[in-house]
PDB file of C-alpha atoms in Angstrom:
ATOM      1  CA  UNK A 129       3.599  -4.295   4.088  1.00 50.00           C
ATOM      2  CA  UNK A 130       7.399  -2.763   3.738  1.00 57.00           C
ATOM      3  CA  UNK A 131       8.001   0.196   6.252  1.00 76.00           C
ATOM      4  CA  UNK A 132      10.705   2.567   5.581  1.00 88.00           C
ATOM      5  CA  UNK A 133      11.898   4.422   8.988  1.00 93.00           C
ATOM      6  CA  UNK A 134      14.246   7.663   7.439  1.00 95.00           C
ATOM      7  CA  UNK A 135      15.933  10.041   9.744  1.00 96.00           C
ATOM      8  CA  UNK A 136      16.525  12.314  10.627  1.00 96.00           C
ATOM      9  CA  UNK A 137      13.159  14.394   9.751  1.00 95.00           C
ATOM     10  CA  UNK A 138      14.879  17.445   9.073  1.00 96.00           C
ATOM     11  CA  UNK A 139      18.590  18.873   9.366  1.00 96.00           C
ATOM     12  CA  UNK A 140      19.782  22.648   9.818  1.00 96.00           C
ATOM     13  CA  UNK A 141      23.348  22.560   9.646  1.00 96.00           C
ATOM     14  CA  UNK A 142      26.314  25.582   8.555  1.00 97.00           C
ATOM     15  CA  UNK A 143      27.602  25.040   5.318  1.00 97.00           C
ATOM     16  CA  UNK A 144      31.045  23.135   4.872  1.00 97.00           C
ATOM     17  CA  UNK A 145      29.598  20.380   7.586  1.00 97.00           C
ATOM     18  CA  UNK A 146      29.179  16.891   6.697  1.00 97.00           C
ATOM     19  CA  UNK A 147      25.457  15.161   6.783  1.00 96.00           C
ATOM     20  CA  UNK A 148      24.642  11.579   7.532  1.00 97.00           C
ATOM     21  CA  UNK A 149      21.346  10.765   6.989  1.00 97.00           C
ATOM     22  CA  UNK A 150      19.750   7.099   6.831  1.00 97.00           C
ATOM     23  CA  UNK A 151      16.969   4.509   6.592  1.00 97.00           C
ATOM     24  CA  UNK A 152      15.563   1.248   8.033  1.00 96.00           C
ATOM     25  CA  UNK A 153      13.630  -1.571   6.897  1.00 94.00           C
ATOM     26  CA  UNK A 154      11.296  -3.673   8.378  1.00 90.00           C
ATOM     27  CA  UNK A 155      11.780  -6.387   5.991  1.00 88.00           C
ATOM     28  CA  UNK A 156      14.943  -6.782   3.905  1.00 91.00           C
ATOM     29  CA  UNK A 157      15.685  -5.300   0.379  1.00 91.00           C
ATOM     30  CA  UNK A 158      17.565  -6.249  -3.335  1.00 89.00           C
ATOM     31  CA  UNK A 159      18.054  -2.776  -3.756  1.00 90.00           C
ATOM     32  CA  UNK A 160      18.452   0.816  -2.160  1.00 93.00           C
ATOM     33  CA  UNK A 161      17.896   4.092  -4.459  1.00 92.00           C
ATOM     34  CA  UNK A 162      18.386   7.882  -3.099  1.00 96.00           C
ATOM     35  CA  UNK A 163      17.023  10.772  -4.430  1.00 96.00           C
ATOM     36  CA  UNK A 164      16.839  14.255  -4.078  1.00 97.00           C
ATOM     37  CA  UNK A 165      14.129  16.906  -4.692  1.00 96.00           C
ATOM     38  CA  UNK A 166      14.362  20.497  -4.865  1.00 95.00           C
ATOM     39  CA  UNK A 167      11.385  22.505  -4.428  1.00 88.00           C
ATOM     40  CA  UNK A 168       8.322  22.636  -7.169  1.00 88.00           C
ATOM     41  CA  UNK A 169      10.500  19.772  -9.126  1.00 92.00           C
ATOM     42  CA  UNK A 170      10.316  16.062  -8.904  1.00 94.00           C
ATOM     43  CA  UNK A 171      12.747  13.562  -7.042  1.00 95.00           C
ATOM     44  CA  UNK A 172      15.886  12.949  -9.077  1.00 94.00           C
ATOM     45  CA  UNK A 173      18.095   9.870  -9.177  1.00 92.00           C
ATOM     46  CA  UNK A 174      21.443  10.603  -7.193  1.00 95.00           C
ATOM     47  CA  UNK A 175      22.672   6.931  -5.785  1.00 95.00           C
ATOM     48  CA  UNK A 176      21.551   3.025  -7.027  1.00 92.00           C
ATOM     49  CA  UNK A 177      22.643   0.363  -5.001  1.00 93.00           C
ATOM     50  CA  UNK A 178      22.544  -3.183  -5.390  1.00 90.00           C
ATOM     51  CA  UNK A 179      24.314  -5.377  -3.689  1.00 92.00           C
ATOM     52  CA  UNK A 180      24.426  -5.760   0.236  1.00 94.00           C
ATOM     53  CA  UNK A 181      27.706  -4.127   1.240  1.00 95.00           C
ATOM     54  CA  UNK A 182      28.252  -2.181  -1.229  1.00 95.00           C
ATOM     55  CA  UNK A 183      29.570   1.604  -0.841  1.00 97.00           C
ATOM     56  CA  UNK A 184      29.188   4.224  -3.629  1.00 96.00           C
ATOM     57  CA  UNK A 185      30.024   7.660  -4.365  1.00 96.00           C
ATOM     58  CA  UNK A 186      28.860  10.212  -6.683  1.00 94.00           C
ATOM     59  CA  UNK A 187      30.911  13.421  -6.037  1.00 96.00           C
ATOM     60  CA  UNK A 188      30.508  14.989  -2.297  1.00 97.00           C
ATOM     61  CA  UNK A 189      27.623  12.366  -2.019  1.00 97.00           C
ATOM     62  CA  UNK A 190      28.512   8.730  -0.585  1.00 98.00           C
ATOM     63  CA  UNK A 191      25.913   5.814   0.212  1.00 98.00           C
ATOM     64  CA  UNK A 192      25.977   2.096   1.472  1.00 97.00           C
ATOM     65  CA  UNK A 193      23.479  -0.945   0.978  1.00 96.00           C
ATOM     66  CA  UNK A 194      23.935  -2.561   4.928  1.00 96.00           C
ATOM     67  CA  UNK A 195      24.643  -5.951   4.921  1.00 95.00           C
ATOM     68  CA  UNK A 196      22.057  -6.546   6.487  1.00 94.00           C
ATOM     69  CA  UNK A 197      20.104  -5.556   3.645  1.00 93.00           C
ATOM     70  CA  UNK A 198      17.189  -3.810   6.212  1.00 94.00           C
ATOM     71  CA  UNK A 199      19.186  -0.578   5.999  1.00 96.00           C
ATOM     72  CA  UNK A 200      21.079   1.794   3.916  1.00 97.00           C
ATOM     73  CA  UNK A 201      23.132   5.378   4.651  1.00 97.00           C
ATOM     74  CA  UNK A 202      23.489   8.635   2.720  1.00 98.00           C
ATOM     75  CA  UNK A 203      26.710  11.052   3.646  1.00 98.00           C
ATOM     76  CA  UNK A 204      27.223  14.188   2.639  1.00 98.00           C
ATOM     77  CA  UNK A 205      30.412  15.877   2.798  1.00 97.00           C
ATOM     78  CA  UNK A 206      31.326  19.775   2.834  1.00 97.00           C
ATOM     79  CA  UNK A 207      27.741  20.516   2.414  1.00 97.00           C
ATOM     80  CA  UNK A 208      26.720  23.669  -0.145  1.00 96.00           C
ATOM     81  CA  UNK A 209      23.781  26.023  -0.362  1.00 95.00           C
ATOM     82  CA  UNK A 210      22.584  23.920  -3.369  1.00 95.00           C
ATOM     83  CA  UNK A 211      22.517  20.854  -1.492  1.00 97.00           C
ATOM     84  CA  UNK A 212      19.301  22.380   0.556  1.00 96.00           C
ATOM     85  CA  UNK A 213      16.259  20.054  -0.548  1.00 96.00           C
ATOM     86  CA  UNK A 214      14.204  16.451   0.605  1.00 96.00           C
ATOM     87  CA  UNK A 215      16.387  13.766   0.175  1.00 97.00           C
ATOM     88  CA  UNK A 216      14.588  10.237   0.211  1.00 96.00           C
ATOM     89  CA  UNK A 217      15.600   6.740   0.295  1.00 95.00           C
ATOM     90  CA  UNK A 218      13.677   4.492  -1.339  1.00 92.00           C
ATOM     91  CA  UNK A 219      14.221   0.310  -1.111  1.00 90.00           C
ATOM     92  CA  UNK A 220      12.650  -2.486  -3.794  1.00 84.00           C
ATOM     93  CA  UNK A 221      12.766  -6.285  -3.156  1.00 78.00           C
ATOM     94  CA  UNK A 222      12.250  -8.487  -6.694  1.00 67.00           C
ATOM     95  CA  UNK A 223       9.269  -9.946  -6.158  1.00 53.00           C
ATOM     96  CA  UNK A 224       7.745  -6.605  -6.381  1.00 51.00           C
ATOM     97  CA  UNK A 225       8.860  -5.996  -9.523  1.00 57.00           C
ATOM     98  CA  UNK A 226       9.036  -2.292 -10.195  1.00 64.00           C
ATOM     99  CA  UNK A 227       7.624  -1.681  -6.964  1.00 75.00           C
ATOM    100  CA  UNK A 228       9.848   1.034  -4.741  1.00 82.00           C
ATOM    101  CA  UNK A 229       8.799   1.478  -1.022  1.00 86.00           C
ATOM    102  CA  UNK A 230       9.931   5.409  -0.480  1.00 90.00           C
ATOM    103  CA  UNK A 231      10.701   6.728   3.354  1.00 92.00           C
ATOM    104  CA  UNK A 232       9.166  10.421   4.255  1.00 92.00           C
ATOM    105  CA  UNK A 233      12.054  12.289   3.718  1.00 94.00           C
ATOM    106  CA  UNK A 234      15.313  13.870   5.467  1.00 96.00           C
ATOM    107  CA  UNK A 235      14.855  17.655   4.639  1.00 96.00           C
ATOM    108  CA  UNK A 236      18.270  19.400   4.494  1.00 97.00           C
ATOM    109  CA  UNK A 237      18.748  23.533   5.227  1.00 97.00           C
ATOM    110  CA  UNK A 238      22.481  24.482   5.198  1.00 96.00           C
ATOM    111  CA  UNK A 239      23.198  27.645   6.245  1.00 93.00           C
ATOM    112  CA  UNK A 240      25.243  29.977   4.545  1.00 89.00           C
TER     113      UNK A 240
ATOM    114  CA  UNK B  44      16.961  12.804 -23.733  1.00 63.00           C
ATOM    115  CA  UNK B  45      13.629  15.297 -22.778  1.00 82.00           C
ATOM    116  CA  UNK B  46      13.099  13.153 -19.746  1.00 93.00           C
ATOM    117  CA  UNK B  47       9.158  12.464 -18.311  1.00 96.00           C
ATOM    118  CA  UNK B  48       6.914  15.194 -19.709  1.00 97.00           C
ATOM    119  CA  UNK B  49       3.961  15.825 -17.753  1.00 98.00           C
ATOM    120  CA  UNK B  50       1.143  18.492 -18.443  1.00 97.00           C
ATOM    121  CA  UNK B  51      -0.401  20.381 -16.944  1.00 97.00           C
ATOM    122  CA  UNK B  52       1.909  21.649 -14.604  1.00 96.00           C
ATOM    123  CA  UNK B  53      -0.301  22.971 -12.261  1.00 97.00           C
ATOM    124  CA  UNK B  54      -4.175  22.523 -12.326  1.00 97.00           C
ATOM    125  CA  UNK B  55      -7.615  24.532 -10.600  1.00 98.00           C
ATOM    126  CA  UNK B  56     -10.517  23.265 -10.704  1.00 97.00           C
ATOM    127  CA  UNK B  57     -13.472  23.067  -8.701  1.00 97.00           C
ATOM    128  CA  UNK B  58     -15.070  20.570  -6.842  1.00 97.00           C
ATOM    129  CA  UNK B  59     -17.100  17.517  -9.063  1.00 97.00           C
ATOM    130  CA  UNK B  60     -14.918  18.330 -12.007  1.00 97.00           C
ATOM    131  CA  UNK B  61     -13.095  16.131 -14.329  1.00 97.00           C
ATOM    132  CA  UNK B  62      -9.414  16.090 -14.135  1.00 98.00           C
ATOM    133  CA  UNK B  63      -6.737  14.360 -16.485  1.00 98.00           C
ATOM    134  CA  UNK B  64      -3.478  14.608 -15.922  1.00 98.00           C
ATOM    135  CA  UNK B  65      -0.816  13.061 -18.729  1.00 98.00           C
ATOM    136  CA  UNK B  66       2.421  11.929 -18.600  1.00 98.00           C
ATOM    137  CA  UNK B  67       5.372  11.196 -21.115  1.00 98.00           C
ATOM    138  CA  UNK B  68       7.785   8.616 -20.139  1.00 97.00           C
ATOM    139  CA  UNK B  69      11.244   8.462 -21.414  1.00 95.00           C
ATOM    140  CA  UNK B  70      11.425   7.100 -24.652  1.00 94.00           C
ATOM    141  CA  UNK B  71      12.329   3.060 -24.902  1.00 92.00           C
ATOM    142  CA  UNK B  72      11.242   3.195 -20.603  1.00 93.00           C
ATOM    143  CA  UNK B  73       9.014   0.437 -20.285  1.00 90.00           C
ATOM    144  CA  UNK B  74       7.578   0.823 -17.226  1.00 92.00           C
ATOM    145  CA  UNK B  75       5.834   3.858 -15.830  1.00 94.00           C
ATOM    146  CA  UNK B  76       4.827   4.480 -12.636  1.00 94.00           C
ATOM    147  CA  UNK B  77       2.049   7.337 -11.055  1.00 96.00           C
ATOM    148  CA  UNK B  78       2.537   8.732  -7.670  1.00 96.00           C
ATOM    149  CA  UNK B  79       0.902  11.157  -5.524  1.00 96.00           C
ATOM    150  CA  UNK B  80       2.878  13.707  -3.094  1.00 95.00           C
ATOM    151  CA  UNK B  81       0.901  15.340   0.067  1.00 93.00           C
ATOM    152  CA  UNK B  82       2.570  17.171   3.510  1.00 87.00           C
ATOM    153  CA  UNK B  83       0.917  13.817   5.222  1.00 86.00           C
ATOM    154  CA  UNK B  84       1.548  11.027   3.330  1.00 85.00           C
ATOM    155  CA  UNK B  85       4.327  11.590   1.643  1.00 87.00           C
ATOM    156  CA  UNK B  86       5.053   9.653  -1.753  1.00 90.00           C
ATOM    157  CA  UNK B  87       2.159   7.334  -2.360  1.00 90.00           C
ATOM    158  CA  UNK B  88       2.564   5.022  -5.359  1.00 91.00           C
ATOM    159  CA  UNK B  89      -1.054   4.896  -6.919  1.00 94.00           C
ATOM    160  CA  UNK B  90      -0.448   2.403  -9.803  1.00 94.00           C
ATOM    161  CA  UNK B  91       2.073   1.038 -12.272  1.00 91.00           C
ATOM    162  CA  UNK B  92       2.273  -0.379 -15.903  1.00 92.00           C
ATOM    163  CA  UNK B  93       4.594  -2.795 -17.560  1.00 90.00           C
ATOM    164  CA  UNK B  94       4.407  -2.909 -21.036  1.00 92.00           C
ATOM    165  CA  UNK B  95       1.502  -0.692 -21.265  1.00 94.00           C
ATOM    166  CA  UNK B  96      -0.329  -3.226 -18.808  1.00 93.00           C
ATOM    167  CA  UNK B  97      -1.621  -2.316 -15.312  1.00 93.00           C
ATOM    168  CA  UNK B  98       0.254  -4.669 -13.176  1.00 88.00           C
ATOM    169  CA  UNK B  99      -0.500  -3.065  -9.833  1.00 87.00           C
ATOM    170  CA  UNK B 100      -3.332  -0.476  -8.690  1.00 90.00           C
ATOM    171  CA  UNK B 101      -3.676  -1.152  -4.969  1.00 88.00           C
ATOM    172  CA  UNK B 102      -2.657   2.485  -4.170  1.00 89.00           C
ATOM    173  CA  UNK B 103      -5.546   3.907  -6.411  1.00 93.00           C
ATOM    174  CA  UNK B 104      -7.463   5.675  -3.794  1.00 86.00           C
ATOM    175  CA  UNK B 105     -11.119   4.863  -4.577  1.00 84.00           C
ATOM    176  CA  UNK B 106     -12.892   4.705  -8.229  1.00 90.00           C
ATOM    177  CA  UNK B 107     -12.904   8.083  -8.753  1.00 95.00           C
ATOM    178  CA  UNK B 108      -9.309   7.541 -10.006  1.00 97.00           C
ATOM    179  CA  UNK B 109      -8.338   5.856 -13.125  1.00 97.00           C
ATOM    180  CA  UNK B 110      -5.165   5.331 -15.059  1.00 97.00           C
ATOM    181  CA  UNK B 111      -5.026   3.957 -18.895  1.00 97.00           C
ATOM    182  CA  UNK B 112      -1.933   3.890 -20.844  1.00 97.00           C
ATOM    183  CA  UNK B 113      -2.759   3.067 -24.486  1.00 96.00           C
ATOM    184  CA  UNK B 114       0.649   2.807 -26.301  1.00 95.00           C
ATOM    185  CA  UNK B 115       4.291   3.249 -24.847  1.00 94.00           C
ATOM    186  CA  UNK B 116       4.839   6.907 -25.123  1.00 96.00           C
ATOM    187  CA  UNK B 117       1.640   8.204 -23.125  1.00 97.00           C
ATOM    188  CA  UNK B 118      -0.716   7.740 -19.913  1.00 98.00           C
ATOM    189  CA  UNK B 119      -2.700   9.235 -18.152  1.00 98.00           C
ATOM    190  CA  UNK B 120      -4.489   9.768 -15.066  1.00 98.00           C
ATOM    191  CA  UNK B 121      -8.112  10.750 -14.769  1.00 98.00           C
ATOM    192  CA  UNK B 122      -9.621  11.940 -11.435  1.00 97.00           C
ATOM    193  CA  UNK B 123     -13.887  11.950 -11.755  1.00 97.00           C
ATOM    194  CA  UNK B 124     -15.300  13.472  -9.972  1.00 96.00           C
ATOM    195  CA  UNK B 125     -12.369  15.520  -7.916  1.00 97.00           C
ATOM    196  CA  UNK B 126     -12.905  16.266  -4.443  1.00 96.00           C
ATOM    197  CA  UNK B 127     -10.824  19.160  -2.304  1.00 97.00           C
ATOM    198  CA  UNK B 128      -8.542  16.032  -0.639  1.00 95.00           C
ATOM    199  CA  UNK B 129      -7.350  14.995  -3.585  1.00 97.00           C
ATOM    200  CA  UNK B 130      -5.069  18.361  -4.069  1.00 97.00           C
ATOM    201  CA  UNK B 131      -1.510  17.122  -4.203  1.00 97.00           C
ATOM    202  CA  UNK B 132       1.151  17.223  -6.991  1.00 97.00           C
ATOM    203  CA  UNK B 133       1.197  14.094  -9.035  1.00 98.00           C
ATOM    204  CA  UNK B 134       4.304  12.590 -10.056  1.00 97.00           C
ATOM    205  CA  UNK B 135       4.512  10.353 -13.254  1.00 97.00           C
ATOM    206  CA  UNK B 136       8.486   8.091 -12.954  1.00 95.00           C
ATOM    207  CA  UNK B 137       9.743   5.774 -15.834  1.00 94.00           C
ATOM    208  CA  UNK B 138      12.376   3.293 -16.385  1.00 90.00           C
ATOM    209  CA  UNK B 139      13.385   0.444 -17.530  1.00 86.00           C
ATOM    210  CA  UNK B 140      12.012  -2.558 -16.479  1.00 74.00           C
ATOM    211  CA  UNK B 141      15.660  -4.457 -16.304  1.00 57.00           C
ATOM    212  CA  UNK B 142      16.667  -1.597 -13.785  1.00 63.00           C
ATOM    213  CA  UNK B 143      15.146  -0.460 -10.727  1.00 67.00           C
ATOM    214  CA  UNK B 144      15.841   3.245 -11.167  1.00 82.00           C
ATOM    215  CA  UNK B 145      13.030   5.634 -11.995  1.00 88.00           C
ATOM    216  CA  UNK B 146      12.954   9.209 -13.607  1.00 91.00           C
ATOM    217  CA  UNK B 147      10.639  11.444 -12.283  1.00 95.00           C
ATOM    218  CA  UNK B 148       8.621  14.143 -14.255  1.00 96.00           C
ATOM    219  CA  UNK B 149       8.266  17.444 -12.807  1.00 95.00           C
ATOM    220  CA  UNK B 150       5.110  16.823 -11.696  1.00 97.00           C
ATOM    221  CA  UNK B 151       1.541  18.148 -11.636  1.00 98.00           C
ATOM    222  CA  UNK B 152       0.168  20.655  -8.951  1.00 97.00           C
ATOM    223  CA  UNK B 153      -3.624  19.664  -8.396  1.00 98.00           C
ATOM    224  CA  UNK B 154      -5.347  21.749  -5.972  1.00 98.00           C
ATOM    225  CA  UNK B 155      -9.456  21.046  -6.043  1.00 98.00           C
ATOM    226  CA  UNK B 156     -11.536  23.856  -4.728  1.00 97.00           C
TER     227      UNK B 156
END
């Protein structure tokens, strides 16, 4: 089946530092989601992308599909105490229909 | 919008019991999707509906677990009998079936004594 590789495991970085954070694919994907959970809540929607190449923000956050379609990267810039949670990539390909293969996690601790 | 509505939020019980845990998707969401969150394995999808029809349940552990979904605004997910390795939190996600993103519900603690 799929494999997601995410890394890093974990980060501990000072706040005000940017984070780059990514996965890789085994096998190639249609689309690349991100999410973010907090603790004792479920994963929430921050980035959907679609098309190989593509780049797109959503505030401080910024993520690309790879044209090779295997991979995709999350960045983080001038990172904030809130921003502290498990962030997880997740890819789909169509013929699994509403299928998502998730990666284990990057798990983010900015420092005040 | 509410978003997914599961209950309960957290739930005891002891070993051999029955356990049902229900979900809410979004309303108009289509598909609805069941996952299961542990330290070791991470996000495990255990089954997902379209339409209110299973389409795949290859991640449903053993037959202890079952899920129904008998009309678009409810499922659930029925654990008989529980055993201590199935404590986790469950996650119920829905969207639409046009779109690939999915909205998680907060999620159910299960811990099985």
């Amino acid at each position: 089946g799929q494999q997601l590789n995410q890394s890093p495991q974990s980060m501990f970085i000072q706040e005000g530092e940017d984070v780059s954070m990514n996965c890789t694919s085994s096998s190639i994907f249609n689309t690349w989601l991100w999410y973010k959970q907090d603790p004792g809540e479920g994963p929430v929607l921050l980035i959907a992308l679609y098309k190989a190449g593509e780049l797109t923000s959503n505030g401080r956050l910024t993520a690309q599909f790879g044209i090779t379609r295997k991979d995709s990267f999350l960045n983080i810039s001038a990172s904030i105490p809130s921003d502290v949670g498990i962030y997880f990539c997740a890819g789909r390909y169509n013929t699994n229909a509403g299928k998502s293969t998730f990666g284990d996690g990057t798990t983010l601790t900015v420092k005040p | 919008d509410a978003g997914v509505i599961q209950s309960p939020r957290h739930e005891v019980t002891e070993m051999g019991q029955e356990v049902t845990l229900r979900c809410k998707p979004i309303s108009g969401h289509n598909s609805l999707f069941w996952y299961r969150q542990t330290m070791m394995r991470g996000l495990e999808l255990l089954i997902y509906f379209n339409n209110n029809v299973p389409i795949d349940d290859s991640g449903m552990p053993e037959d202890r677990f079952s899920a129904k979904m008998p009309n678009a605004s409810f499922s659930t997910l029925k654990i008989q009998p529980s055993e201590p390795r199935d404590s986790a939190v469950y996650f119920c996600a829905s969207s639409l079936r046009d779109t690939y993103e999915q909205y998680f519900g907060p999620g159910t603690r299960l811990t099985v004594t």
